[in-house]
CSV table of C-alpha atoms in Angstrom, one decimal:
chain,number,residue,atom,x,y,z
N,159,UNK,CA,-28.2,-5.0,-45.2
N,160,UNK,CA,-29.7,-8.5,-45.3
N,161,UNK,CA,-31.5,-10.4,-48.2
N,162,UNK,CA,-32.5,-14.0,-48.5
N,163,UNK,CA,-30.9,-16.4,-51.1
N,164,UNK,CA,-33.2,-18.5,-53.1
N,165,UNK,CA,-32.1,-21.6,-55.0
N,166,UNK,CA,-35.0,-20.7,-57.7
N,167,UNK,CA,-34.8,-16.9,-57.5
N,168,UNK,CA,-38.6,-16.5,-56.7
N,169,UNK,CA,-39.6,-13.4,-54.9
N,170,UNK,CA,-42.3,-13.1,-52.6
N,171,UNK,CA,-43.3,-9.4,-52.4
N,172,UNK,CA,-39.7,-7.9,-51.3
N,173,UNK,CA,-38.6,-11.4,-49.8
N,174,UNK,CA,-37.0,-13.9,-51.8
N,175,UNK,CA,-37.4,-17.4,-50.2
N,176,UNK,CA,-35.6,-20.5,-51.1
N,177,UNK,CA,-37.2,-23.5,-52.5
N,178,UNK,CA,-35.7,-27.1,-52.2
N,179,UNK,CA,-36.0,-29.7,-54.7
N,180,UNK,CA,-38.5,-31.8,-52.1
N,181,UNK,CA,-40.6,-28.6,-51.9
N,182,UNK,CA,-40.9,-27.6,-55.3
N,183,UNK,CA,-44.5,-27.6,-56.5
N,184,UNK,CA,-46.4,-26.1,-59.6
N,185,UNK,CA,-49.3,-24.2,-58.6
N,186,UNK,CA,-51.6,-23.9,-61.2
N,187,UNK,CA,-54.5,-21.0,-61.2
N,188,UNK,CA,-57.8,-22.6,-61.7
N,189,UNK,CA,-59.0,-20.3,-64.3
N,190,UNK,CA,-56.0,-19.1,-66.0
N,191,UNK,CA,-53.7,-22.2,-65.8
N,192,UNK,CA,-50.9,-19.9,-64.8
N,193,UNK,CA,-47.7,-21.7,-63.2
N,194,UNK,CA,-46.2,-20.3,-59.8
N,195,UNK,CA,-43.9,-18.2,-61.9
N,196,UNK,CA,-46.8,-16.1,-63.3
N,197,UNK,CA,-49.2,-16.3,-60.4
N,198,UNK,CA,-51.2,-13.3,-60.3
N,199,UNK,CA,-53.4,-14.0,-57.4
N,200,UNK,CA,-52.4,-12.2,-53.8
N,201,UNK,CA,-52.6,-15.6,-52.1
N,202,UNK,CA,-52.4,-19.4,-53.0
N,203,UNK,CA,-52.0,-22.7,-51.3
N,204,UNK,CA,-49.0,-25.0,-51.5
N,205,UNK,CA,-48.9,-28.3,-49.3
N,206,UNK,CA,-51.6,-26.8,-47.1
N,207,UNK,CA,-49.7,-23.5,-46.4
N,208,UNK,CA,-50.9,-20.4,-47.6
N,209,UNK,CA,-48.2,-18.2,-49.0
N,210,UNK,CA,-47.9,-14.7,-50.9
N,211,UNK,CA,-47.8,-14.8,-54.5
N,212,UNK,CA,-48.3,-18.5,-55.0
N,213,UNK,CA,-45.0,-19.6,-53.7
N,214,UNK,CA,-44.6,-21.8,-51.0
N,215,UNK,CA,-42.3,-20.5,-48.4
N,216,UNK,CA,-39.9,-22.9,-46.6
N,217,UNK,CA,-38.0,-22.8,-43.3
N,218,UNK,CA,-34.7,-22.9,-44.9
N,219,UNK,CA,-33.9,-19.5,-45.3
N,220,UNK,CA,-30.1,-18.3,-45.9
N,221,UNK,CA,-28.5,-15.0,-45.3
N,222,UNK,CA,-26.5,-12.9,-47.3
N,223,UNK,CA,-24.5,-10.1,-45.6
N,224,UNK,CA,-24.5,-7.0,-47.4
N,225,UNK,CA,-21.4,-5.3,-48.7
N,226,UNK,CA,-20.1,-3.2,-45.9
N,227,UNK,CA,-16.5,-2.3,-47.5
N,228,UNK,CA,-17.5,1.5,-48.1
N,229,UNK,CA,-18.2,1.9,-44.1
N,230,UNK,CA,-15.3,0.2,-43.2
N,231,UNK,CA,-12.9,1.9,-45.9
N,232,UNK,CA,-14.0,5.2,-44.3
N,233,UNK,CA,-13.8,4.0,-40.4
N,234,UNK,CA,-10.5,2.0,-40.7
N,235,UNK,CA,-8.1,4.7,-40.4
N,236,UNK,CA,-9.6,5.8,-37.1
N,237,UNK,CA,-8.9,2.3,-35.6
N,238,UNK,CA,-5.5,1.4,-34.1
N,239,UNK,CA,-3.6,-1.7,-32.5
N,240,UNK,CA,-2.4,-1.4,-29.3
N,241,UNK,CA,0.7,-3.3,-27.7
N,242,UNK,CA,0.9,-3.5,-23.9
N,243,UNK,CA,4.6,-4.3,-22.9
N,244,UNK,CA,4.2,-4.9,-19.2
N,245,UNK,CA,6.1,-7.0,-16.3
N,246,UNK,CA,4.6,-10.4,-15.3
N,247,UNK,CA,4.6,-11.2,-11.9
N,248,UNK,CA,4.6,-15.1,-10.9
N,249,UNK,CA,4.6,-16.6,-7.3
N,250,UNK,CA,6.0,-20.1,-7.0
N,251,UNK,CA,6.5,-21.6,-3.6
N,252,UNK,CA,6.5,-18.2,-2.0
N,253,UNK,CA,9.2,-16.9,-4.2
N,254,UNK,CA,8.1,-13.9,-6.5
N,255,UNK,CA,9.5,-14.0,-10.0
N,256,UNK,CA,9.1,-11.6,-12.9
N,257,UNK,CA,9.0,-11.9,-16.7
N,258,UNK,CA,8.5,-9.4,-19.4
N,259,UNK,CA,5.4,-10.0,-21.7
N,260,UNK,CA,3.3,-8.4,-23.9
N,261,UNK,CA,-0.6,-8.2,-24.6
N,262,UNK,CA,-2.5,-6.9,-27.6
N,263,UNK,CA,-5.7,-4.8,-27.9
N,264,UNK,CA,-7.4,-2.1,-30.1
N,265,UNK,CA,-8.1,1.7,-29.9
N,266,UNK,CA,-10.5,4.3,-31.5
N,267,UNK,CA,-9.0,7.8,-32.4
N,268,UNK,CA,-11.5,10.1,-30.9
N,269,UNK,CA,-9.7,13.4,-30.7
N,270,UNK,CA,-6.5,15.6,-31.4
N,271,UNK,CA,-5.4,18.5,-29.4
N,272,UNK,CA,-2.6,20.9,-30.2
N,273,UNK,CA,0.2,18.4,-29.0
N,274,UNK,CA,-1.7,14.9,-28.9
N,275,UNK,CA,-3.6,12.2,-30.9
N,276,UNK,CA,-6.3,11.2,-28.2
N,277,UNK,CA,-7.5,7.4,-28.4
N,278,UNK,CA,-9.9,5.5,-26.5
N,279,UNK,CA,-9.6,1.9,-25.5
N,280,UNK,CA,-10.7,-0.3,-22.8
N,281,UNK,CA,-8.8,0.0,-19.5
N,282,UNK,CA,-7.9,-3.8,-19.3
N,283,UNK,CA,-5.9,-3.3,-22.4
N,284,UNK,CA,-3.4,-0.5,-21.2
N,285,UNK,CA,-3.5,-1.7,-17.4
N,286,UNK,CA,-0.1,-2.3,-15.8
N,287,UNK,CA,1.7,-1.2,-18.9
N,288,UNK,CA,5.5,-0.4,-18.7
N,289,UNK,CA,5.3,0.8,-22.5
N,290,UNK,CA,2.5,1.2,-24.8
N,291,UNK,CA,2.9,1.3,-28.6
N,292,UNK,CA,0.2,2.3,-30.8
N,293,UNK,CA,0.2,0.9,-34.8
N,294,UNK,CA,-1.9,2.8,-37.2
N,295,UNK,CA,-3.7,1.9,-40.4
N,296,UNK,CA,-0.7,2.0,-42.5
N,297,UNK,CA,1.7,0.2,-40.3
N,298,UNK,CA,3.5,2.9,-38.8
N,299,UNK,CA,4.1,2.8,-34.7
N,300,UNK,CA,4.6,5.2,-32.1
N,301,UNK,CA,4.8,5.4,-28.2
N,302,UNK,CA,1.9,6.4,-26.4
N,303,UNK,CA,1.2,7.5,-22.6
N,304,UNK,CA,-2.1,7.3,-20.6
N,305,UNK,CA,-4.0,10.4,-20.4
N,306,UNK,CA,-6.7,9.2,-17.8
N,307,UNK,CA,-8.5,6.1,-16.8
N,308,UNK,CA,-11.8,4.8,-15.6
N,309,UNK,CA,-11.6,1.3,-14.4
N,310,UNK,CA,-14.9,0.8,-13.3
N,311,UNK,CA,-16.2,1.6,-16.7
N,312,UNK,CA,-13.1,-0.3,-18.4
N,313,UNK,CA,-12.4,2.8,-20.3
N,314,UNK,CA,-8.9,4.6,-21.0
N,315,UNK,CA,-7.9,7.4,-23.3
N,316,UNK,CA,-3.9,7.3,-24.1
N,317,UNK,CA,-2.4,10.1,-26.1
N,318,UNK,CA,0.3,10.0,-28.8
N,319,UNK,CA,2.6,13.1,-29.3
N,320,UNK,CA,1.8,14.4,-33.0
N,321,UNK,CA,5.7,15.1,-33.2
N,322,UNK,CA,6.3,11.3,-33.2
N,323,UNK,CA,3.9,10.8,-35.9
N,324,UNK,CA,5.0,11.1,-39.5
N,325,UNK,CA,3.2,13.7,-41.8
N,326,UNK,CA,2.4,11.1,-44.1
N,327,UNK,CA,0.6,8.9,-41.2
N,328,UNK,CA,-1.5,12.2,-40.1
N,329,UNK,CA,-2.8,12.4,-43.5
N,330,UNK,CA,-3.6,8.7,-43.6
N,331,UNK,CA,-5.6,8.7,-40.3
N,332,UNK,CA,-9.1,10.1,-39.3
N,333,UNK,CA,-10.8,10.9,-36.4
N,334,UNK,CA,-14.0,8.5,-35.4
N,335,UNK,CA,-17.4,9.8,-35.4
N,336,UNK,CA,-19.2,9.1,-32.1
N,337,UNK,CA,-22.9,7.8,-32.6
N,338,UNK,CA,-25.8,7.5,-30.4
N,339,UNK,CA,-26.3,3.8,-28.7
N,340,UNK,CA,-29.6,4.9,-27.2
N,341,UNK,CA,-31.1,4.8,-30.9
N,342,UNK,CA,-30.1,1.1,-31.8
N,343,UNK,CA,-32.6,-1.6,-32.3
N,344,UNK,CA,-32.5,-5.3,-31.9
N,345,UNK,CA,-31.8,-7.1,-35.1
N,346,UNK,CA,-30.1,-4.0,-37.0
N,347,UNK,CA,-26.6,-4.5,-38.5
N,348,UNK,CA,-23.6,-4.3,-36.8
N,349,UNK,CA,-19.9,-4.1,-37.8
N,350,UNK,CA,-16.9,-4.7,-35.3
N,351,UNK,CA,-13.4,-3.7,-36.1
N,352,UNK,CA,-10.1,-4.7,-34.2
N,353,UNK,CA,-6.9,-6.0,-33.6
N,354,UNK,CA,-8.1,-9.6,-33.3
N,355,UNK,CA,-5.6,-12.1,-31.8
N,356,UNK,CA,-3.3,-9.2,-32.3
N,357,UNK,CA,-2.7,-10.3,-36.0
N,358,UNK,CA,-3.8,-6.9,-37.2
N,359,UNK,CA,-7.1,-5.1,-38.1
N,360,UNK,CA,-9.9,-7.3,-38.8
N,361,UNK,CA,-13.6,-6.8,-39.7
N,362,UNK,CA,-16.6,-8.9,-38.5
N,363,UNK,CA,-20.3,-8.4,-39.1
N,364,UNK,CA,-23.5,-9.2,-37.4
N,365,UNK,CA,-26.3,-7.6,-35.8
N,366,UNK,CA,-27.4,-6.0,-32.4
N,367,UNK,CA,-28.6,-9.2,-30.6
N,368,UNK,CA,-29.8,-7.3,-27.4
N,369,UNK,CA,-29.6,-3.9,-25.7
N,370,UNK,CA,-29.0,-3.1,-22.1
N,371,UNK,CA,-27.9,-6.6,-21.3
N,372,UNK,CA,-26.9,-6.5,-17.4
N,373,UNK,CA,-23.5,-8.8,-17.1
N,374,UNK,CA,-21.8,-9.5,-13.5
N,375,UNK,CA,-18.1,-8.9,-14.2
N,376,UNK,CA,-15.3,-11.2,-12.8
N,377,UNK,CA,-14.6,-8.6,-10.0
N,378,UNK,CA,-18.3,-9.1,-9.1
N,379,UNK,CA,-19.5,-5.7,-10.2
N,380,UNK,CA,-22.4,-5.4,-12.7
N,381,UNK,CA,-22.6,-3.3,-15.9
N,382,UNK,CA,-25.0,-3.0,-18.9
N,383,UNK,CA,-23.7,-3.6,-22.5
N,384,UNK,CA,-24.9,-4.0,-26.2
N,385,UNK,CA,-24.8,-7.5,-27.1
N,386,UNK,CA,-24.0,-8.7,-30.8
N,387,UNK,CA,-23.2,-11.7,-32.8
N,388,UNK,CA,-20.5,-10.0,-34.5
N,389,UNK,CA,-17.3,-12.1,-33.4
N,390,UNK,CA,-15.3,-10.2,-30.8
N,391,UNK,CA,-12.2,-12.2,-30.0
N,392,UNK,CA,-9.1,-11.5,-27.7
N,393,UNK,CA,-7.3,-8.5,-29.5
N,394,UNK,CA,-10.7,-6.8,-30.4
N,395,UNK,CA,-11.1,-5.1,-27.0
N,396,UNK,CA,-11.0,-1.5,-27.3
N,397,UNK,CA,-12.2,-1.5,-31.0
N,398,UNK,CA,-15.3,0.0,-32.4
N,399,UNK,CA,-18.7,-1.5,-32.7
N,400,UNK,CA,-20.0,0.5,-35.6
N,401,UNK,CA,-23.8,1.0,-37.4
N,402,UNK,CA,-24.2,1.4,-41.0
N,403,UNK,CA,-23.6,5.0,-40.7
N,404,UNK,CA,-19.9,4.3,-39.9
N,405,UNK,CA,-20.5,6.1,-36.4
N,406,UNK,CA,-19.2,4.2,-33.2
N,407,UNK,CA,-22.2,3.0,-31.3
N,408,UNK,CA,-20.1,0.8,-28.8
N,409,UNK,CA,-16.3,-0.2,-27.4
N,410,UNK,CA,-16.2,-3.8,-27.7
N,411,UNK,CA,-14.8,-5.8,-24.9
N,412,UNK,CA,-13.6,-9.4,-25.2
N,413,UNK,CA,-13.2,-9.4,-21.2
N,414,UNK,CA,-17.2,-9.0,-20.7
N,415,UNK,CA,-18.4,-12.0,-22.6
N,416,UNK,CA,-14.8,-14.3,-22.6
N,417,UNK,CA,-15.0,-17.3,-25.0
N,418,UNK,CA,-17.6,-19.5,-22.9
N,419,UNK,CA,-20.3,-19.1,-25.4
N,420,UNK,CA,-19.9,-18.6,-29.3
N,421,UNK,CA,-22.0,-16.1,-31.1
N,422,UNK,CA,-22.3,-13.7,-27.8
N,423,UNK,CA,-20.1,-10.4,-28.0
N,424,UNK,CA,-20.4,-7.5,-25.8
N,425,UNK,CA,-19.6,-3.8,-26.4
N,426,UNK,CA,-19.9,-0.6,-23.9
N,427,UNK,CA,-22.8,1.5,-25.0
N,428,UNK,CA,-21.1,4.8,-26.6
N,429,UNK,CA,-23.9,7.0,-25.0
N,430,UNK,CA,-22.7,5.8,-21.8
N,431,UNK,CA,-19.0,6.0,-22.3
N,432,UNK,CA,-19.0,9.3,-24.2
N,433,UNK,CA,-19.1,11.8,-21.4
N,434,UNK,CA,-16.6,9.6,-19.5
N,435,UNK,CA,-14.3,10.0,-22.5
N,436,UNK,CA,-14.7,13.7,-22.9
N,437,UNK,CA,-13.5,14.0,-19.4
N,438,UNK,CA,-10.5,11.7,-19.7
N,439,UNK,CA,-9.5,13.7,-22.5
N,440,UNK,CA,-8.9,16.7,-20.7
N,441,UNK,CA,-6.7,15.1,-18.2
N,442,UNK,CA,-2.8,15.8,-17.9
N,443,UNK,CA,-1.1,13.2,-19.7
N,444,UNK,CA,1.0,10.8,-17.3
N,445,UNK,CA,3.9,9.0,-17.4
N,446,UNK,CA,5.1,6.1,-14.9
N,447,UNK,CA,7.9,7.1,-12.5
N,448,UNK,CA,10.9,5.0,-11.8
N,449,UNK,CA,10.3,3.1,-8.8
N,450,UNK,CA,13.0,4.6,-6.7
N,451,UNK,CA,11.7,8.3,-7.7
N,452,UNK,CA,8.1,7.4,-6.5
N,453,UNK,CA,6.0,9.3,-4.1
N,454,UNK,CA,5.1,7.5,-0.9
N,455,UNK,CA,1.7,8.2,0.6
N,456,UNK,CA,1.9,6.6,4.0
N,457,UNK,CA,-1.3,4.4,4.9
N,458,UNK,CA,-2.4,0.9,5.1
N,459,UNK,CA,-5.7,0.3,3.7
N,460,UNK,CA,-8.5,-2.0,2.6
N,461,UNK,CA,-10.7,-2.0,-0.4
N,462,UNK,CA,-14.0,-1.2,-0.1
N,463,UNK,CA,-16.0,-2.9,-2.8
N,464,UNK,CA,-19.5,-2.6,-4.3
N,465,UNK,CA,-20.6,-5.4,-1.9
N,466,UNK,CA,-18.9,-4.1,0.7
N,467,UNK,CA,-20.3,-0.7,0.4
N,468,UNK,CA,-23.9,-1.8,-0.1
N,469,UNK,CA,-23.8,-4.0,3.0
N,470,UNK,CA,-22.5,-1.5,5.5
N,471,UNK,CA,-23.5,1.7,4.0
N,472,UNK,CA,-19.8,2.8,3.4
N,473,UNK,CA,-18.5,5.1,0.4
N,474,UNK,CA,-16.7,2.9,-2.1
N,475,UNK,CA,-12.9,3.5,-2.1
N,476,UNK,CA,-9.9,2.6,0.1
N,477,UNK,CA,-10.7,2.5,3.8
N,478,UNK,CA,-7.5,3.7,5.8
N,479,UNK,CA,-6.6,1.2,8.5
N,480,UNK,CA,-3.5,3.1,9.5
N,481,UNK,CA,-1.6,6.1,8.8
N,482,UNK,CA,2.1,6.0,9.5
N,483,UNK,CA,3.9,8.8,11.7
N,484,UNK,CA,6.0,11.3,9.6
N,485,UNK,CA,4.6,10.7,6.4
N,486,UNK,CA,2.6,12.5,3.7
N,487,UNK,CA,-0.7,11.3,4.5
N,488,UNK,CA,-0.1,12.2,8.5
N,489,UNK,CA,1.0,15.7,7.5
N,490,UNK,CA,-2.2,16.4,5.4
N,491,UNK,CA,-4.4,15.1,8.3
N,492,UNK,CA,-5.6,11.9,7.0
N,493,UNK,CA,-6.8,9.8,9.9
N,494,UNK,CA,-7.8,6.1,10.3
N,495,UNK,CA,-11.3,5.4,9.2
N,496,UNK,CA,-11.2,7.9,6.2
N,497,UNK,CA,-12.0,6.4,2.8
N,498,UNK,CA,-10.1,7.6,-0.2
N,499,UNK,CA,-12.7,8.2,-2.9
N,500,UNK,CA,-10.2,10.4,-5.4
N,501,UNK,CA,-6.7,10.7,-6.0
N,502,UNK,CA,-5.3,13.2,-8.2
N,503,UNK,CA,-8.9,13.8,-9.7
N,504,UNK,CA,-9.3,10.0,-10.5
N,505,UNK,CA,-11.7,8.1,-9.0
N,506,UNK,CA,-10.4,5.3,-6.6
N,507,UNK,CA,-12.5,2.1,-6.0
N,508,UNK,CA,-9.8,-0.3,-4.5
N,509,UNK,CA,-6.5,-0.6,-3.0
N,510,UNK,CA,-5.1,-2.0,-6.2
N,511,UNK,CA,-6.0,1.4,-8.1
N,512,UNK,CA,-4.5,3.6,-5.5
N,513,UNK,CA,-1.4,1.6,-5.9
N,514,UNK,CA,-1.4,2.1,-9.7
N,515,UNK,CA,-2.3,5.6,-9.6
N,516,UNK,CA,0.7,6.1,-7.4
N,517,UNK,CA,3.3,4.8,-9.9
N,518,UNK,CA,2.7,8.1,-11.8
N,519,UNK,CA,3.7,10.3,-9.1
N,520,UNK,CA,7.1,11.3,-7.7
N,521,UNK,CA,8.2,12.0,-4.6
N,522,UNK,CA,7.7,15.9,-4.0
N,523,UNK,CA,4.6,15.7,-6.2
N,524,UNK,CA,1.5,17.8,-4.9
N,525,UNK,CA,-1.7,16.1,-5.2
N,526,UNK,CA,-5.3,16.6,-4.2
N,527,UNK,CA,-6.7,13.6,-2.2
N,528,UNK,CA,-10.3,13.4,-1.5
N,529,UNK,CA,-11.6,11.3,1.7
N,530,UNK,CA,-15.2,10.5,3.0
N,531,UNK,CA,-14.8,10.9,6.6
N,532,UNK,CA,-17.3,9.4,9.2
N,533,UNK,CA,-19.2,11.8,10.9
N,534,UNK,CA,-22.5,12.0,13.2
N,535,UNK,CA,-24.7,12.1,10.4
N,536,UNK,CA,-22.8,10.0,8.1
N,537,UNK,CA,-19.9,10.4,6.0
N,538,UNK,CA,-18.6,13.8,4.7
N,539,UNK,CA,-16.5,14.7,2.0
N,540,UNK,CA,-13.1,16.7,2.3
N,541,UNK,CA,-10.4,17.5,-0.1
N,542,UNK,CA,-6.7,17.7,1.3
N,543,UNK,CA,-3.4,18.9,-0.5
N,544,UNK,CA,-0.5,16.9,0.3
N,545,UNK,CA,3.1,16.6,-1.0
N,546,UNK,CA,4.1,12.9,-1.4
N,547,UNK,CA,7.2,11.7,0.4
N,548,UNK,CA,9.5,8.7,0.1
N,549,UNK,CA,9.4,5.7,1.9
N,550,UNK,CA,12.6,6.6,3.8
N,551,UNK,CA,11.0,9.8,5.3
C-alpha cells in the first residue's frame, strides 16, 4: 500500500528514500571509484551515518497512498446514505417547542431476505426518526423501517422493502462482505467510506492506528474500538471501515471520537458487531404508531445505569418505582422494585430506551416483558406477557 517517494529516485533494498540538496553526497568506493549510483558494497558511511547500499538516509520521507479504486469500486454499491427526518424538541423558559429537522448518516447493505434489503448502521443515526430515507449508489431513494436496535452497542438494522426498489437499482447494489477485525494489525491500510457531511459517498484512506482502544462515551459507558487516521466526519457514522480485501472490518462512528482531535477516528470492530447484527436481522420490522394509538404500560420508572448497577449490585435496566392501577403492568403482575431488562425481546437499559420502544406498539398489542425481581438470594428473572392498554384505561 505505502511507498516512499524519493527526490532522486534512489532505492535502498526495497525502500526508496528522499535525498535533499543539503544531504546530497557522492560516495566513492575506495577501490573501484564508484559513485552512489553504482555502489556495490552492502554498507557505506555518509556524514557519519551508515546506510544500506551507500545512500545516506534522511528523516524526510514522504508517503504515497496506493491506488484503492478497485476496492472502492467493488464495495461502494453496498454503501448507502441515510436521511433521518425527526422532530426536534426545544425548551425555552419552561415552554416546549418543536420543529422538524434532518440528520444524515451512512449504512451498509449486509443482507437480503424474501421481502427486504437489510442495512446496518449506528443506532444514533436512526434514533428518534419520524421517517428514514435510504439513497443507493446510483442515486435512487426508498423509505426504510427499523428492524432491530442495540443502543448499548450503537448498532441498528433497518429494512427497505424490495418492492420499493427499482429493478435497475437491484442490479447496481451489492451485499457487503464482513471480515474479521480480530486479525487486524496496527499499521495496515484502512479505507473509510461514508456519507461525509451529508454530501454523498466519499472515500478516505489511512492506517489502523490502534486496536482495542478503550473509550468512555458521552453516556458514561465504556467501549472498545478500532482507531484509524482515515478521516471520519459527521455523516460517516454507520459507514464501512475496510481492509485491502474490501471486507468490512469496522462500522465507523463519528460520535465516538467527535471532532476534538484531528486524525483520530473510531470504528466498532466487526467481530464484536457481527453476532448482534445477525440477531437484529431476524427481528420483526417495526414502524412507529401514531401517538394517539400507542400502547400504555402503566408504570413510573428510573434508569439503572452501568454506574448504578456496579455500585448497588442491581441489574441494568428500568427500576419500577410505581405501578398504576388498572393498567397493563398491574394486570400482568409487575411490581414496584422489579427491573425491566427486556421489552419485546429488545434489551432495555434506560427509561429513555423503554419509552422509544413503546412508540412502535399500539394499544391492544401483546408483548413479552422480562423483569428481574428481588428475592432472598438476589435477583431472579421472570417473563410476563401483557396486553398494552391506553392512557385513559
